Short mmCIF file of C-alpha atoms in Angstrom, two decimals:
data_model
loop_
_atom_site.label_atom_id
_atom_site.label_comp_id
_atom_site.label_asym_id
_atom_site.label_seq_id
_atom_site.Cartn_x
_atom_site.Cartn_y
_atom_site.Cartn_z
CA UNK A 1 5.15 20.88 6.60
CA UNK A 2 3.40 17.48 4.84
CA UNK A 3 5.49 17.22 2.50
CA UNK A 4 9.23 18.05 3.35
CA UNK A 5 9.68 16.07 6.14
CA UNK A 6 8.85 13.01 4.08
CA UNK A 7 10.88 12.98 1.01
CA UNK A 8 13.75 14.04 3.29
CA UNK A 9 13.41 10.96 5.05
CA UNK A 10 12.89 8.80 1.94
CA UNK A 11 15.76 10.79 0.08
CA UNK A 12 18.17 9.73 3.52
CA UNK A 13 16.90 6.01 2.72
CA UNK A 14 17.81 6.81 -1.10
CA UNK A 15 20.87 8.15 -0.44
CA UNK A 16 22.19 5.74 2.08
CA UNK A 17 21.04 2.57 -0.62
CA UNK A 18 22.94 4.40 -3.18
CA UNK A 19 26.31 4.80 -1.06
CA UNK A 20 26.22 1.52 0.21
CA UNK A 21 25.91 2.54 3.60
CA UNK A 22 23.03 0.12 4.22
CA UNK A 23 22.70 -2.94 1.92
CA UNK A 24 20.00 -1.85 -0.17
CA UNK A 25 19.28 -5.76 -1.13
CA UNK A 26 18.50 -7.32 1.77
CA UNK A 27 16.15 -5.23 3.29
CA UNK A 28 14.66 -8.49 5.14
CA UNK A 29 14.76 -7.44 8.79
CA UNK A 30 13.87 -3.83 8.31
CA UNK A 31 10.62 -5.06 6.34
CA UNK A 32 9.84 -6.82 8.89
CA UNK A 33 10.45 -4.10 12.02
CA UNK A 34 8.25 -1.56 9.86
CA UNK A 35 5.63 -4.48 8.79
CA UNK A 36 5.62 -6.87 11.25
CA UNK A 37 6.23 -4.89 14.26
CA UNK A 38 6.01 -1.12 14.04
CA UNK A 39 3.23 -0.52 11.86
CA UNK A 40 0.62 -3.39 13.27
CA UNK A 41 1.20 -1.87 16.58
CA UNK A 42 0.57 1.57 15.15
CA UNK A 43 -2.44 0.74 13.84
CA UNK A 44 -4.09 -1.14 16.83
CA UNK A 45 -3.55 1.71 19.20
CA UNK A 46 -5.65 3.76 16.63
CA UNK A 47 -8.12 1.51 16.06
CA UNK A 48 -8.55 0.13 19.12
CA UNK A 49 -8.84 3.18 20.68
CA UNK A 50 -11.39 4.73 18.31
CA UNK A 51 -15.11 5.21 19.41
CA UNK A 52 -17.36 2.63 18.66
CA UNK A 53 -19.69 5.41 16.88
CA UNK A 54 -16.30 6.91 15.09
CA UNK A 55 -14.99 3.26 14.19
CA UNK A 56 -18.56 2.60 12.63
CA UNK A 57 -18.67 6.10 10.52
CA UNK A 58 -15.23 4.65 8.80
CA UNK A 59 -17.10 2.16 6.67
CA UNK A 60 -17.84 4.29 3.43
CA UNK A 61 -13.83 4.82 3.59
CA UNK A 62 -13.26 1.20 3.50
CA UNK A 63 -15.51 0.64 0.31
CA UNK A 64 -14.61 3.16 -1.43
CA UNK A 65 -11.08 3.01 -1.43
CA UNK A 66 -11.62 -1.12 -1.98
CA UNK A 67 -13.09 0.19 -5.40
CA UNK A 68 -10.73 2.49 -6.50
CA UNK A 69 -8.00 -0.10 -5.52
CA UNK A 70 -9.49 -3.12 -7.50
CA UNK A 71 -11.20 -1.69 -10.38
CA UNK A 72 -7.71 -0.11 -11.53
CA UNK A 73 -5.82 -3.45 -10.73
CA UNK A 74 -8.20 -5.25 -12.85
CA UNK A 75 -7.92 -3.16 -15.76
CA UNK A 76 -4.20 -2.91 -15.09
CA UNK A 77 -3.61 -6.88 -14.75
CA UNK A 78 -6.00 -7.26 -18.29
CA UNK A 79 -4.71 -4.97 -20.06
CA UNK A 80 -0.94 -5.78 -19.37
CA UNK A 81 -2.13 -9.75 -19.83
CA UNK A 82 -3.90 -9.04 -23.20
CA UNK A 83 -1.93 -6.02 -25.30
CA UNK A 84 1.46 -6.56 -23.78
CA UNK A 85 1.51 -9.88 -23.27
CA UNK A 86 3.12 -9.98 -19.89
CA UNK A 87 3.08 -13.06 -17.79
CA UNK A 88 0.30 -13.64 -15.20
CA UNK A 89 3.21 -12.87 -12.45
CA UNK A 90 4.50 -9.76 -14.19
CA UNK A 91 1.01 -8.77 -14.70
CA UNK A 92 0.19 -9.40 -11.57
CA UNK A 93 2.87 -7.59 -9.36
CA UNK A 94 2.34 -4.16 -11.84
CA UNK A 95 -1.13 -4.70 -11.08
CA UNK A 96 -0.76 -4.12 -7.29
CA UNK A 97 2.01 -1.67 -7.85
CA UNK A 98 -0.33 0.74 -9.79
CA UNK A 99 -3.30 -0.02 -7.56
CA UNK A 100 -1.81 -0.04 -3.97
CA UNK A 101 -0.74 3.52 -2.89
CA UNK A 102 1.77 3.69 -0.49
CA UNK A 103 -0.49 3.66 3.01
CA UNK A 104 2.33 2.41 4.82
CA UNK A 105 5.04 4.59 4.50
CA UNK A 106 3.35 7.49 3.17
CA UNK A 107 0.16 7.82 4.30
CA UNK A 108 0.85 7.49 8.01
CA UNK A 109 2.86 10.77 8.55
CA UNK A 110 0.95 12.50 5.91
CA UNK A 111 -2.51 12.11 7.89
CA UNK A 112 -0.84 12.46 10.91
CA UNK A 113 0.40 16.02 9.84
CA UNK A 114 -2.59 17.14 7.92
CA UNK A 115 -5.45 15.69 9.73
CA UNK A 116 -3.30 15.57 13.50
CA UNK A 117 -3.63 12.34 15.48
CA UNK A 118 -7.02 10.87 14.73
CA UNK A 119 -5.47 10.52 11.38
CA UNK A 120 -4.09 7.64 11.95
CA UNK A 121 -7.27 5.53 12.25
CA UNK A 122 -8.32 6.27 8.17
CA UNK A 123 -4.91 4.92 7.32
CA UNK A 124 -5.21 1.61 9.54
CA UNK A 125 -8.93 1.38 7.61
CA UNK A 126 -6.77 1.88 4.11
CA UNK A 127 -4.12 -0.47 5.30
CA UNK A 128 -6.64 -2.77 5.90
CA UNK A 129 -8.95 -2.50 2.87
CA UNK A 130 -5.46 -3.30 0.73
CA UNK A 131 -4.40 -5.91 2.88
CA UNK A 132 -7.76 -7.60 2.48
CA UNK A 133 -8.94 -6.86 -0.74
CA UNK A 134 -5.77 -6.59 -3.62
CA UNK A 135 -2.95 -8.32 -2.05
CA UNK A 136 -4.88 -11.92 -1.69
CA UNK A 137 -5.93 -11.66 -5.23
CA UNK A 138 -1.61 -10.88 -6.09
CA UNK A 139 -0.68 -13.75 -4.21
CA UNK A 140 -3.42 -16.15 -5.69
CA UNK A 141 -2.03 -15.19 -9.26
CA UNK A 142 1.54 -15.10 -8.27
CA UNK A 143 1.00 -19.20 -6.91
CA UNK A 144 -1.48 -19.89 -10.06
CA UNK A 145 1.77 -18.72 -11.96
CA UNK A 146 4.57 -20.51 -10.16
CA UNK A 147 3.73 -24.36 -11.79
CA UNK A 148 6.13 -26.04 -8.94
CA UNK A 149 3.69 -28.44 -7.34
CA UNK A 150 0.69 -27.75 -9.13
CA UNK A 151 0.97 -31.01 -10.66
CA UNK A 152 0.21 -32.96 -7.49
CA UNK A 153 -3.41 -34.06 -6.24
CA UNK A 154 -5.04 -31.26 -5.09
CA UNK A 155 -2.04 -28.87 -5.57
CA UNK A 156 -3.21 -25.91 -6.76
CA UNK A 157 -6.18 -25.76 -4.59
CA UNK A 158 -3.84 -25.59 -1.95
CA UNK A 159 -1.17 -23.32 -3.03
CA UNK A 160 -4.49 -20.74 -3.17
CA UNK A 161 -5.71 -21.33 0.55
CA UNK A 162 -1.94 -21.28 1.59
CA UNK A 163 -1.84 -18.16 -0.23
CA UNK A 164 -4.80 -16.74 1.36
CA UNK A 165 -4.03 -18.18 4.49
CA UNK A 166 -1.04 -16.19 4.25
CA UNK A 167 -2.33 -13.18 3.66
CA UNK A 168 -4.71 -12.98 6.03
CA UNK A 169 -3.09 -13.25 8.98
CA UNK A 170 -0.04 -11.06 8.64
CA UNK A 171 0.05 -9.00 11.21
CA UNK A 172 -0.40 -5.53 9.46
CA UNK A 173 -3.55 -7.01 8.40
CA UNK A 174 -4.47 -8.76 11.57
CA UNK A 175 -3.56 -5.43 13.75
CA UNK A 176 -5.78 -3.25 12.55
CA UNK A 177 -8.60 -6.09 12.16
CA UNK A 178 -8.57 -6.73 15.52
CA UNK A 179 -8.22 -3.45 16.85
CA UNK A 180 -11.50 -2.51 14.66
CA UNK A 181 -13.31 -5.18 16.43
CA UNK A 182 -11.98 -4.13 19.72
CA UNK A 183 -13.56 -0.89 19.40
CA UNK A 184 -16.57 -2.18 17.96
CA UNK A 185 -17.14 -4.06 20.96
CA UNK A 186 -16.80 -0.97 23.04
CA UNK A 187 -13.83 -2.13 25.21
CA UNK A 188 -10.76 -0.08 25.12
CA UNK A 189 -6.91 -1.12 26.10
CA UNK A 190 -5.90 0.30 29.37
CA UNK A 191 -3.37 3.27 29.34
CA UNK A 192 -0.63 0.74 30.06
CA UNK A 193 -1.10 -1.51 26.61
CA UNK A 194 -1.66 1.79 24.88
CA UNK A 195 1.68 3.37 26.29
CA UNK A 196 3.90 0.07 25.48
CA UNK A 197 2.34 0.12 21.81
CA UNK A 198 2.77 3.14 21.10
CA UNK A 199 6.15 3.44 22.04
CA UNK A 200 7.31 0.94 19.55
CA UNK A 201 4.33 2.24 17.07
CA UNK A 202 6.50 6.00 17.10
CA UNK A 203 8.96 3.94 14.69
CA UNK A 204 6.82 3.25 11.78
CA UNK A 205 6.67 6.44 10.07
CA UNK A 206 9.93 7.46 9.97
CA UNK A 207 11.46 3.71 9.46
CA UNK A 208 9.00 3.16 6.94
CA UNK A 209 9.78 5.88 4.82
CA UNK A 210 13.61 5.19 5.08
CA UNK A 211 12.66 1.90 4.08
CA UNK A 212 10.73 3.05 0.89
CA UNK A 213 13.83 5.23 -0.68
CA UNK A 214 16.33 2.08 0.53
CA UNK A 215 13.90 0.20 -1.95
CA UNK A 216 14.05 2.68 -4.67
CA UNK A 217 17.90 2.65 -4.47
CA UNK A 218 18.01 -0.59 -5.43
CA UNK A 219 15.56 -0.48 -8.29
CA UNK A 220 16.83 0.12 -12.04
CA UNK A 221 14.96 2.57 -13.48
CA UNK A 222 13.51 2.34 -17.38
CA UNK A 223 11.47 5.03 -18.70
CA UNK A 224 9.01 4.02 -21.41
CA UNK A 225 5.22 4.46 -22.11
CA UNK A 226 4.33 1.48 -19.95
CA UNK A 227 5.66 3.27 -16.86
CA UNK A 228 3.50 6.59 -17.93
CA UNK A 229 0.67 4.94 -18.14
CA UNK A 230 1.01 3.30 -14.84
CA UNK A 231 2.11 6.56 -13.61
CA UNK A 232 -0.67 8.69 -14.67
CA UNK A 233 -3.11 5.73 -13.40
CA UNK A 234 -1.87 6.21 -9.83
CA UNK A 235 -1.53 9.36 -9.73
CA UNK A 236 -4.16 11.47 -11.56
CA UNK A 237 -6.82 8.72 -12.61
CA UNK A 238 -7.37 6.48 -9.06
CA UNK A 239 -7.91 9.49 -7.53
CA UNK A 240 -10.25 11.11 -9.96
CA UNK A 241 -11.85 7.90 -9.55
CA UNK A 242 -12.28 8.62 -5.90
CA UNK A 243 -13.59 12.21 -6.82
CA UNK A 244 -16.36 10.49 -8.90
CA UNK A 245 -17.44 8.14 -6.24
CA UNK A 246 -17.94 10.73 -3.79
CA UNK A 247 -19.75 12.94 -6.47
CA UNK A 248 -22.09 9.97 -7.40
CA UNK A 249 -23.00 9.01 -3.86
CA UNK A 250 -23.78 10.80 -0.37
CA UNK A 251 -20.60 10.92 1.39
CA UNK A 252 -19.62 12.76 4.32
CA UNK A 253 -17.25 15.80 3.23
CA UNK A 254 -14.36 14.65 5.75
CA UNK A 255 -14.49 11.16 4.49
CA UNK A 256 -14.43 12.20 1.20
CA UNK A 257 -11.10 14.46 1.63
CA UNK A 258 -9.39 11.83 3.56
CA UNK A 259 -10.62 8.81 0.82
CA UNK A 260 -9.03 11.10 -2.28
CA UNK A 261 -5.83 12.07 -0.15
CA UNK A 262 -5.08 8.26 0.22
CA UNK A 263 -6.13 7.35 -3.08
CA UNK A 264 -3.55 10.68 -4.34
CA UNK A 265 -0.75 9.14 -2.47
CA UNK A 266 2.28 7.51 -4.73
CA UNK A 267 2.44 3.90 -5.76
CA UNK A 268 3.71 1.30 -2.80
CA UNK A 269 6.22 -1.16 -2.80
CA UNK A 270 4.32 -4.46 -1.89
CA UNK A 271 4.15 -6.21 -5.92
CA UNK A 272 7.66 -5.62 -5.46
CA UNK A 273 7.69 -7.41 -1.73
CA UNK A 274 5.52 -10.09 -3.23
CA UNK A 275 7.25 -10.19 -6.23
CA UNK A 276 10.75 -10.79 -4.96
CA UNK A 277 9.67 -13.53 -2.56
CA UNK A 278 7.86 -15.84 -6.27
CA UNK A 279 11.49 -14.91 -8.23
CA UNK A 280 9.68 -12.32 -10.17
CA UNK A 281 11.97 -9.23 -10.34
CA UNK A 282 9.86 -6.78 -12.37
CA UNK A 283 12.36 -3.66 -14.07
CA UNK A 284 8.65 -2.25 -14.91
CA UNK A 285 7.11 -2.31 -10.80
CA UNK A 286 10.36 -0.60 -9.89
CA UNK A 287 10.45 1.67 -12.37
CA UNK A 288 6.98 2.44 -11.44
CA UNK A 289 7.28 2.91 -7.83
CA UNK A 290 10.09 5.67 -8.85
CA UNK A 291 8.19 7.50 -11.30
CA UNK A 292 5.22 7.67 -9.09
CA UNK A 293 7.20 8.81 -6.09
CA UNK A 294 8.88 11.46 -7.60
CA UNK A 295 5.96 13.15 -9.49
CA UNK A 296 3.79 12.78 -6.33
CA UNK A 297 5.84 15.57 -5.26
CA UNK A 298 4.02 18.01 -7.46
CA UNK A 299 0.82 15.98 -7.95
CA UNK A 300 0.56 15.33 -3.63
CA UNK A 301 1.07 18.59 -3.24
CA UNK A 302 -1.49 19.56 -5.55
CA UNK A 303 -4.03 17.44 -4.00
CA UNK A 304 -3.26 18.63 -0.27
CA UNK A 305 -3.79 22.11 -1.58
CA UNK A 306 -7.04 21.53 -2.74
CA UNK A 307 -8.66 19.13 -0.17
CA UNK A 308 -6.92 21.01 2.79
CA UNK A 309 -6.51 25.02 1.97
CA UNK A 310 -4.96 27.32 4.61
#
C-alpha cells in the first residue's frame, strides 16, 4: 500500500517521457507547479498547523538528517574531486545527487501512507534541512566553477551571496520556514487559509512523482562502478548512518523510525535541477537517480518492513 501506488505513478511519468506524450525536456513549468506552488503550500499547512510543543520535538530530526546529508556529500564531492578527477561542477551535482534523497516526490506520500497525516510535518522538516543545509553549498560550487564574471571586482564574492540569496528564499524552502515559525509562535491559520492551501497542496504528491519518472525518461543511463558506489551510498550506507546516530545518542523511538525512513528513501533529482540550469549535464547524476530508484524498490521496502511491521 506504500509502495505500489508510487512507482505506478512514477512508471506513468516514465512511460509518458518515453512515448513522447509529454516532452520529457522541458519539464520547466511542471517543476515549478510541484516546487514552486504545490509542495511549499503542502508544507506550510503542516507546519503551520503543528503544535508548538510537536513543532519543537522535531528538532533532533532536523540535525540528524543535516548530518547524514552532508557528511556523505562531503566525502562524495572529495572523493569524486581527488580519485576521479571530476570537475568541481560534476563533483558537485553527484554530490547532492547521492546525498539528497528524494523528500519531495517520495517522501511525501510515503509518510503520508505509513505514518497517516501528521506525516507530513517530518517531511517539510527534511525538505527543509536539504534546502538549507546541501543545496547552498551545490550552488556555491556550481558559481565557484562557472569562471563567467569572476574576473570582475568583487565578482566572485557576489556570484556566492547571489547564490545563497537564491537559495534561500525559494519558496519550498521559505514555506516550510515560515510555517515552522508560525507554529512556534503559537498562532495557527484559520480554517479558511488552511482549506485554500490545501486544496492546491493535494497536487504535490502525485504531480511530483509523475514529475520524477518524466525526469528519468529523459536521462541516459550508464552502468559502471561509479554509479554502484553512489548507489550503495544512498541506499544502504546514509541510512546505516542514520541507524548509528540514533544508536550513539538518546533519541526518541518515533523520531528515529521516521529519520532512517527518509534517509532510506532513493536519490532526488535536484544536482540534476541545479545542474541543468550551470550547463552541466551529468550522464553519471542521471544514471544515479535511476539506479537508486529502481533498487529502492527492494531496499524501501526492506526498510518499511523493519521500522514499521504489521
Amino acid at each position: 500500500m506504500a509502495l505500489a501506488p508510487i512507482f505506478f505513478v512514477m512508471a506513468l511519468g516514465y512511460v509518458a517521457g518515453r512515448m513522447r506524450t509529454i516532452d520529457n525536456h522541458h519539464v520547466g513549468e511542471l517543476n515549478a507547479l510541484v516546487m514552486d506552488f504545490a509542495l511549499p503550500a503542502s508544507l506550510f499547512v503542516a507546519t503551520a498547523s503543528t503544535q508548538r510543543s510537536e513543532m519543537i520535538a522535531q528538532g533532533p530530526l532536523f540535525t540528524i538528517l543535516g548530518v547524514a546529508m552532508l557528511l556523505p556529500y562531503l566525502l562524495w564531492y572529495l572523493w569524486q574531486r581527488r580519485f576521479s578527477k571530476a570537475s568541481t561542477a560534476e563533483a558537485a551535482v553527484q554530490a547532492l545527487t547521492v546525498a539528497l534523497p528524494n523528500y519531495a516526490a517520495a517522501g511525501l506520500p510515503i509518510a503520508a501512507a505509513i505514518i497517516g497525516p501528521t506525516g507530513t510535518v517530518p517531511v517539510a522538516i527534511a525538505i527543509a534541512a536539504g534546502s538549507i543545509l546541501p543545496s547552498p553549498l551545490t550552488l556555491v560550487l556550481l558559481e565557484l566553477s562557472d569562471r563567467k564574471g569572476t574576473t570582475e571586482a568583487g565578482g566572485r564574492a557576489k556570484r556566492i551571496a547571489r547564490a545563497l540569496l537564491r537559495s534561500l528564499t525559494k519558496p519550498i524552502v521559505l514555506a516550510p520556514v515560515l510555517g515552522t515559525l508560525l507554529s512556534l509562535s503559537g498562532l495557527n491559520p484559520d480554517a479558511v487559509a488552511r482549506a485554500s492551501l490545501v486544496l492546491i497542496g493535494q497536487a504535490a504528491g502525485g504531480v511530483a512523482l509523475f514529475l520524477t519518472g518524466l525526469i528519468l525518461s529523459a536521462q541516459p543511463f550508464r552502468l559502471d562502478w561509479n554509479v554502484v558506489g553512489a548507489t550503495l551510498m544512498s541506499n544502504l550506507l546514509q541510512p546505516l548512518l542514520v541507524v548509528a546516530i540514533v544508536c550513539a545518542f538518546p533519541v526518541p523511538s518515533d523520531v528515529a523510525k521516521v529519520a532512517i525512513l527518509m534517509a532510506a528513501l532513493p536519490s532526488g533529482f535536484f544536482g540534476i535541477l541545479f545542474g541543468v540550469k550551470y550547463g552541466v549535464a551529468s550522464i553519471e547524476a542521471g544514471s544515479i537517480v535511476i539506479a537508486s530508484t529502481v533498487s529502492s524498490i527492494v531496499t524501501l521496502a526492506i526498510a518499511i518492513a523493519m521500522l514499521y511491521p504489521q
